[in-house]
Amino acid sequence: MASPFTETVYKATRQIPKGKVATYAQLARMCGNPKAARAVGAAMRTNPDIPKTPCHRVVASDGSLTGYSAGFGIKTKREMLLAEGVSFKGTKVNLAVSQWQK
DNA sequence: ATTTTGACTTAAG
DNA sequence: GCTTAAGCCAAAA
């Protein structure tokens, strides 16, 4: 835990089912602040590990893979999502079929 | 308390 | 597809 908001973001992130992805804005909305997408990203930056919080399942609003500090960065993130069965559209995630639906 | 920064988003060129 | 610009939020300095 780093801060209350960050804690909430982690909790939301852990709820993302395998093979699905959620956008920063979507998680922000779950946390109670639909406009805190940026803060969500800041929280993710603090989270160094995968098994604890699947930050690799969190993508930008258009499905683009941004950030990620582990492994080879974006490249690693893409590989992981692909391995989980997430549908990809070139460099982006095919949100139409892989976006998490609450 | 104020400023800076950033894994964001949308709009516009 | 990429860069700028403006908007909003939270954590860190």
PDB file of C-alpha atoms (C1' of nucleotides) in Angstrom:
ATOM      1  CA  MET A   1       0.000   0.000   0.000  1.00  0.00           C
ATOM      2  CA  ALA A   2       1.334   3.366  -0.808  1.00  0.00           C
ATOM      3  CA  SER A   3      -1.739   5.521  -0.396  1.00  0.00           C
ATOM      4  CA  PRO A   4      -5.513   5.054  -0.125  1.00  0.00           C
ATOM      5  CA  PHE A   5      -6.249   5.795  -3.738  1.00  0.00           C
ATOM      6  CA  THR A   6      -3.423   3.578  -4.954  1.00  0.00           C
ATOM      7  CA  GLU A   7      -4.728   0.791  -2.781  1.00  0.00           C
ATOM      8  CA  THR A   8      -8.137   1.118  -4.353  1.00  0.00           C
ATOM      9  CA  VAL A   9      -6.620   1.053  -7.806  1.00  0.00           C
ATOM     10  CA  TYR A  10      -4.775  -2.179  -7.019  1.00  0.00           C
ATOM     11  CA  LYS A  11      -7.935  -3.744  -5.766  1.00  0.00           C
ATOM     12  CA  ALA A  12      -9.762  -2.855  -8.939  1.00  0.00           C
ATOM     13  CA  THR A  13      -6.894  -4.094 -11.079  1.00  0.00           C
ATOM     14  CA  ARG A  14      -6.914  -7.474  -9.336  1.00  0.00           C
ATOM     15  CA  GLN A  15     -10.547  -7.874 -10.292  1.00  0.00           C
ATOM     16  CA  ILE A  16      -9.748  -7.933 -13.967  1.00  0.00           C
ATOM     17  CA  PRO A  17     -10.350 -11.490 -15.215  1.00  0.00           C
ATOM     18  CA  LYS A  18      -7.645 -13.292 -17.169  1.00  0.00           C
ATOM     19  CA  GLY A  19      -7.860 -12.831 -20.897  1.00  0.00           C
ATOM     20  CA  LYS A  20      -9.508  -9.455 -20.483  1.00  0.00           C
ATOM     21  CA  VAL A  21      -8.191  -5.916 -20.245  1.00  0.00           C
ATOM     22  CA  ALA A  22      -9.422  -2.679 -18.714  1.00  0.00           C
ATOM     23  CA  THR A  23      -8.636   0.916 -19.578  1.00  0.00           C
ATOM     24  CA  TYR A  24      -7.199   3.405 -17.117  1.00  0.00           C
ATOM     25  CA  ALA A  25     -10.356   5.451 -17.344  1.00  0.00           C
ATOM     26  CA  GLN A  26     -12.429   2.380 -16.612  1.00  0.00           C
ATOM     27  CA  LEU A  27     -10.467   1.595 -13.465  1.00  0.00           C
ATOM     28  CA  ALA A  28     -10.630   5.232 -12.477  1.00  0.00           C
ATOM     29  CA  ARG A  29     -14.383   5.090 -12.750  1.00  0.00           C
ATOM     30  CA  MET A  30     -14.447   2.019 -10.524  1.00  0.00           C
ATOM     31  CA  CYS A  31     -12.406   3.892  -7.952  1.00  0.00           C
ATOM     32  CA  GLY A  32     -14.963   6.636  -7.800  1.00  0.00           C
ATOM     33  CA  ASN A  33     -13.208   9.239  -9.952  1.00  0.00           C
ATOM     34  CA  PRO A  34     -13.865   8.801 -13.672  1.00  0.00           C
ATOM     35  CA  LYS A  35     -11.324  11.503 -14.440  1.00  0.00           C
ATOM     36  CA  ALA A  36      -8.513  10.044 -12.372  1.00  0.00           C
ATOM     37  CA  ALA A  37      -7.128   7.916 -15.184  1.00  0.00           C
ATOM     38  CA  ARG A  38      -3.844   9.707 -14.784  1.00  0.00           C
ATOM     39  CA  ALA A  39      -3.731   9.020 -11.091  1.00  0.00           C
ATOM     40  CA  VAL A  40      -4.404   5.378 -11.886  1.00  0.00           C
ATOM     41  CA  GLY A  41      -1.371   5.324 -14.116  1.00  0.00           C
ATOM     42  CA  ALA A  42       0.685   6.936 -11.379  1.00  0.00           C
ATOM     43  CA  ALA A  43      -0.471   4.209  -9.024  1.00  0.00           C
ATOM     44  CA  MET A  44       0.520   1.535 -11.513  1.00  0.00           C
ATOM     45  CA  ARG A  45       3.972   3.032 -11.816  1.00  0.00           C
ATOM     46  CA  THR A  46       4.416   2.363  -8.120  1.00  0.00           C
ATOM     47  CA  ASN A  47       3.429  -1.257  -8.593  1.00  0.00           C
ATOM     48  CA  PRO A  48       6.573  -3.119  -9.680  1.00  0.00           C
ATOM     49  CA  ASP A  49       5.186  -6.664  -9.833  1.00  0.00           C
ATOM     50  CA  ILE A  50       2.852  -8.665 -11.924  1.00  0.00           C
ATOM     51  CA  PRO A  51       1.438 -11.539  -9.789  1.00  0.00           C
ATOM     52  CA  LYS A  52       0.382  -9.111  -7.128  1.00  0.00           C
ATOM     53  CA  THR A  53      -1.468  -6.786  -9.453  1.00  0.00           C
ATOM     54  CA  PRO A  54      -1.952  -7.627 -13.151  1.00  0.00           C
ATOM     55  CA  CYS A  55      -1.063  -4.183 -14.397  1.00  0.00           C
ATOM     56  CA  HIS A  56      -0.364  -5.747 -17.790  1.00  0.00           C
ATOM     57  CA  ARG A  57      -4.135  -6.038 -18.187  1.00  0.00           C
ATOM     58  CA  VAL A  58      -4.476  -2.286 -17.996  1.00  0.00           C
ATOM     59  CA  VAL A  59      -4.286  -0.471 -21.321  1.00  0.00           C
ATOM     60  CA  ALA A  60      -5.010   2.970 -22.728  1.00  0.00           C
ATOM     61  CA  SER A  61      -8.516   3.979 -23.806  1.00  0.00           C
ATOM     62  CA  ASP A  62      -7.817   3.013 -27.416  1.00  0.00           C
ATOM     63  CA  GLY A  63      -6.184  -0.288 -26.517  1.00  0.00           C
ATOM     64  CA  SER A  64      -2.635   0.990 -26.832  1.00  0.00           C
ATOM     65  CA  LEU A  65      -0.100  -0.497 -24.463  1.00  0.00           C
ATOM     66  CA  THR A  66       1.562   2.309 -22.560  1.00  0.00           C
ATOM     67  CA  GLY A  67       4.152   2.343 -19.821  1.00  0.00           C
ATOM     68  CA  TYR A  68       5.153  -0.869 -18.128  1.00  0.00           C
ATOM     69  CA  SER A  69       8.526  -0.983 -16.435  1.00  0.00           C
ATOM     70  CA  ALA A  70       9.162  -4.709 -16.172  1.00  0.00           C
ATOM     71  CA  GLY A  71      10.919  -6.994 -18.643  1.00  0.00           C
ATOM     72  CA  PHE A  72      11.313  -5.396 -22.046  1.00  0.00           C
ATOM     73  CA  GLY A  73       8.566  -2.898 -21.326  1.00  0.00           C
ATOM     74  CA  ILE A  74       5.711  -2.671 -23.773  1.00  0.00           C
ATOM     75  CA  LYS A  75       7.009  -5.619 -25.717  1.00  0.00           C
ATOM     76  CA  THR A  76       6.778  -7.882 -22.678  1.00  0.00           C
ATOM     77  CA  LYS A  77       3.357  -6.565 -21.808  1.00  0.00           C
ATOM     78  CA  ARG A  78       2.075  -7.380 -25.266  1.00  0.00           C
ATOM     79  CA  GLU A  79       3.462 -10.901 -25.071  1.00  0.00           C
ATOM     80  CA  MET A  80       1.746 -11.533 -21.745  1.00  0.00           C
ATOM     81  CA  LEU A  81      -1.616 -10.313 -22.890  1.00  0.00           C
ATOM     82  CA  LEU A  82      -1.294 -12.319 -26.059  1.00  0.00           C
ATOM     83  CA  ALA A  83      -0.494 -15.391 -23.979  1.00  0.00           C
ATOM     84  CA  GLU A  84      -3.659 -14.874 -21.938  1.00  0.00           C
ATOM     85  CA  GLY A  85      -5.813 -14.970 -25.003  1.00  0.00           C
ATOM     86  CA  VAL A  86      -6.313 -11.250 -25.443  1.00  0.00           C
ATOM     87  CA  SER A  87      -7.114 -10.374 -29.030  1.00  0.00           C
ATOM     88  CA  PHE A  88      -4.621  -7.978 -30.582  1.00  0.00           C
ATOM     89  CA  LYS A  89      -4.996  -5.484 -33.336  1.00  0.00           C
ATOM     90  CA  GLY A  90      -1.459  -4.914 -34.465  1.00  0.00           C
ATOM     91  CA  THR A  91       0.160  -2.926 -31.682  1.00  0.00           C
ATOM     92  CA  LYS A  92      -3.120  -2.446 -29.851  1.00  0.00           C
ATOM     93  CA  VAL A  93      -5.599  -4.618 -28.011  1.00  0.00           C
ATOM     94  CA  ASN A  94      -8.852  -5.416 -29.743  1.00  0.00           C
ATOM     95  CA  LEU A  95     -11.084  -3.880 -27.100  1.00  0.00           C
ATOM     96  CA  ALA A  96     -14.165  -4.923 -29.027  1.00  0.00           C
ATOM     97  CA  VAL A  97     -13.639  -8.503 -27.850  1.00  0.00           C
ATOM     98  CA  SER A  98     -11.117  -8.308 -25.024  1.00  0.00           C
ATOM     99  CA  GLN A  99     -12.159  -5.330 -22.961  1.00  0.00           C
ATOM    100  CA  TRP A 100     -13.326  -6.282 -19.497  1.00  0.00           C
ATOM    101  CA  GLN A 101     -17.013  -5.915 -19.044  1.00  0.00           C
ATOM    102  CA  LYS A 102     -18.121  -5.409 -15.493  1.00  0.00           C
TER     103      LYS A 102
ATOM    104  C1'  DA B   1       1.030  25.000   1.014  1.00  0.00           C
ATOM    105  C1'  DT B   2       2.779  25.339  -3.883  1.00  0.00           C
ATOM    106  C1'  DT B   3       4.978  23.242  -7.863  1.00  0.00           C
ATOM    107  C1'  DT B   4       6.302  19.442 -10.680  1.00  0.00           C
ATOM    108  C1'  DT B   5       5.513  15.267 -12.819  1.00  0.00           C
ATOM    109  C1'  DG B   6       3.276  11.267 -15.035  1.00  0.00           C
ATOM    110  C1'  DA B   7       1.849   3.868 -17.282  1.00  0.00           C
ATOM    111  C1'  DC B   8      -4.398   9.278 -19.043  1.00  0.00           C
ATOM    112  C1'  DT B   9      -8.023  11.188 -22.397  1.00  0.00           C
ATOM    113  C1'  DT B  10      -9.932  13.872 -26.022  1.00  0.00           C
ATOM    114  C1'  DA B  11      -9.584  17.128 -29.592  1.00  0.00           C
ATOM    115  C1'  DA B  12      -7.201  19.270 -33.330  1.00  0.00           C
ATOM    116  C1'  DG B  13      -3.523  19.909 -37.011  1.00  0.00           C
TER     117       DG B  13
ATOM    118  C1'  DG C   1       0.076   7.572 -36.976  1.00  0.00           C
ATOM    119  C1'  DC C   2       2.374  11.460 -34.448  1.00  0.00           C
ATOM    120  C1'  DT C   3       2.685  15.885 -31.976  1.00  0.00           C
ATOM    121  C1'  DT C   4       0.410  19.812 -29.369  1.00  0.00           C
ATOM    122  C1'  DA C   5      -2.656  21.625 -26.338  1.00  0.00           C
ATOM    123  C1'  DA C   6      -5.862  21.701 -22.550  1.00  0.00           C
ATOM    124  C1'  DG C   7      -8.173  19.279 -18.752  1.00  0.00           C
ATOM    125  C1'  DC C   8      -8.315  16.472 -14.463  1.00  0.00           C
ATOM    126  C1'  DC C   9      -6.287  13.698 -10.555  1.00  0.00           C
ATOM    127  C1'  DA C  10      -3.031  11.946  -7.077  1.00  0.00           C
ATOM    128  C1'  DA C  11       1.637  11.327  -5.196  1.00  0.00           C
ATOM    129  C1'  DA C  12       6.093  13.112  -4.473  1.00  0.00           C
ATOM    130  C1'  DA C  13       9.389  16.990  -3.871  1.00  0.00           C
TER     131       DA C  13
END
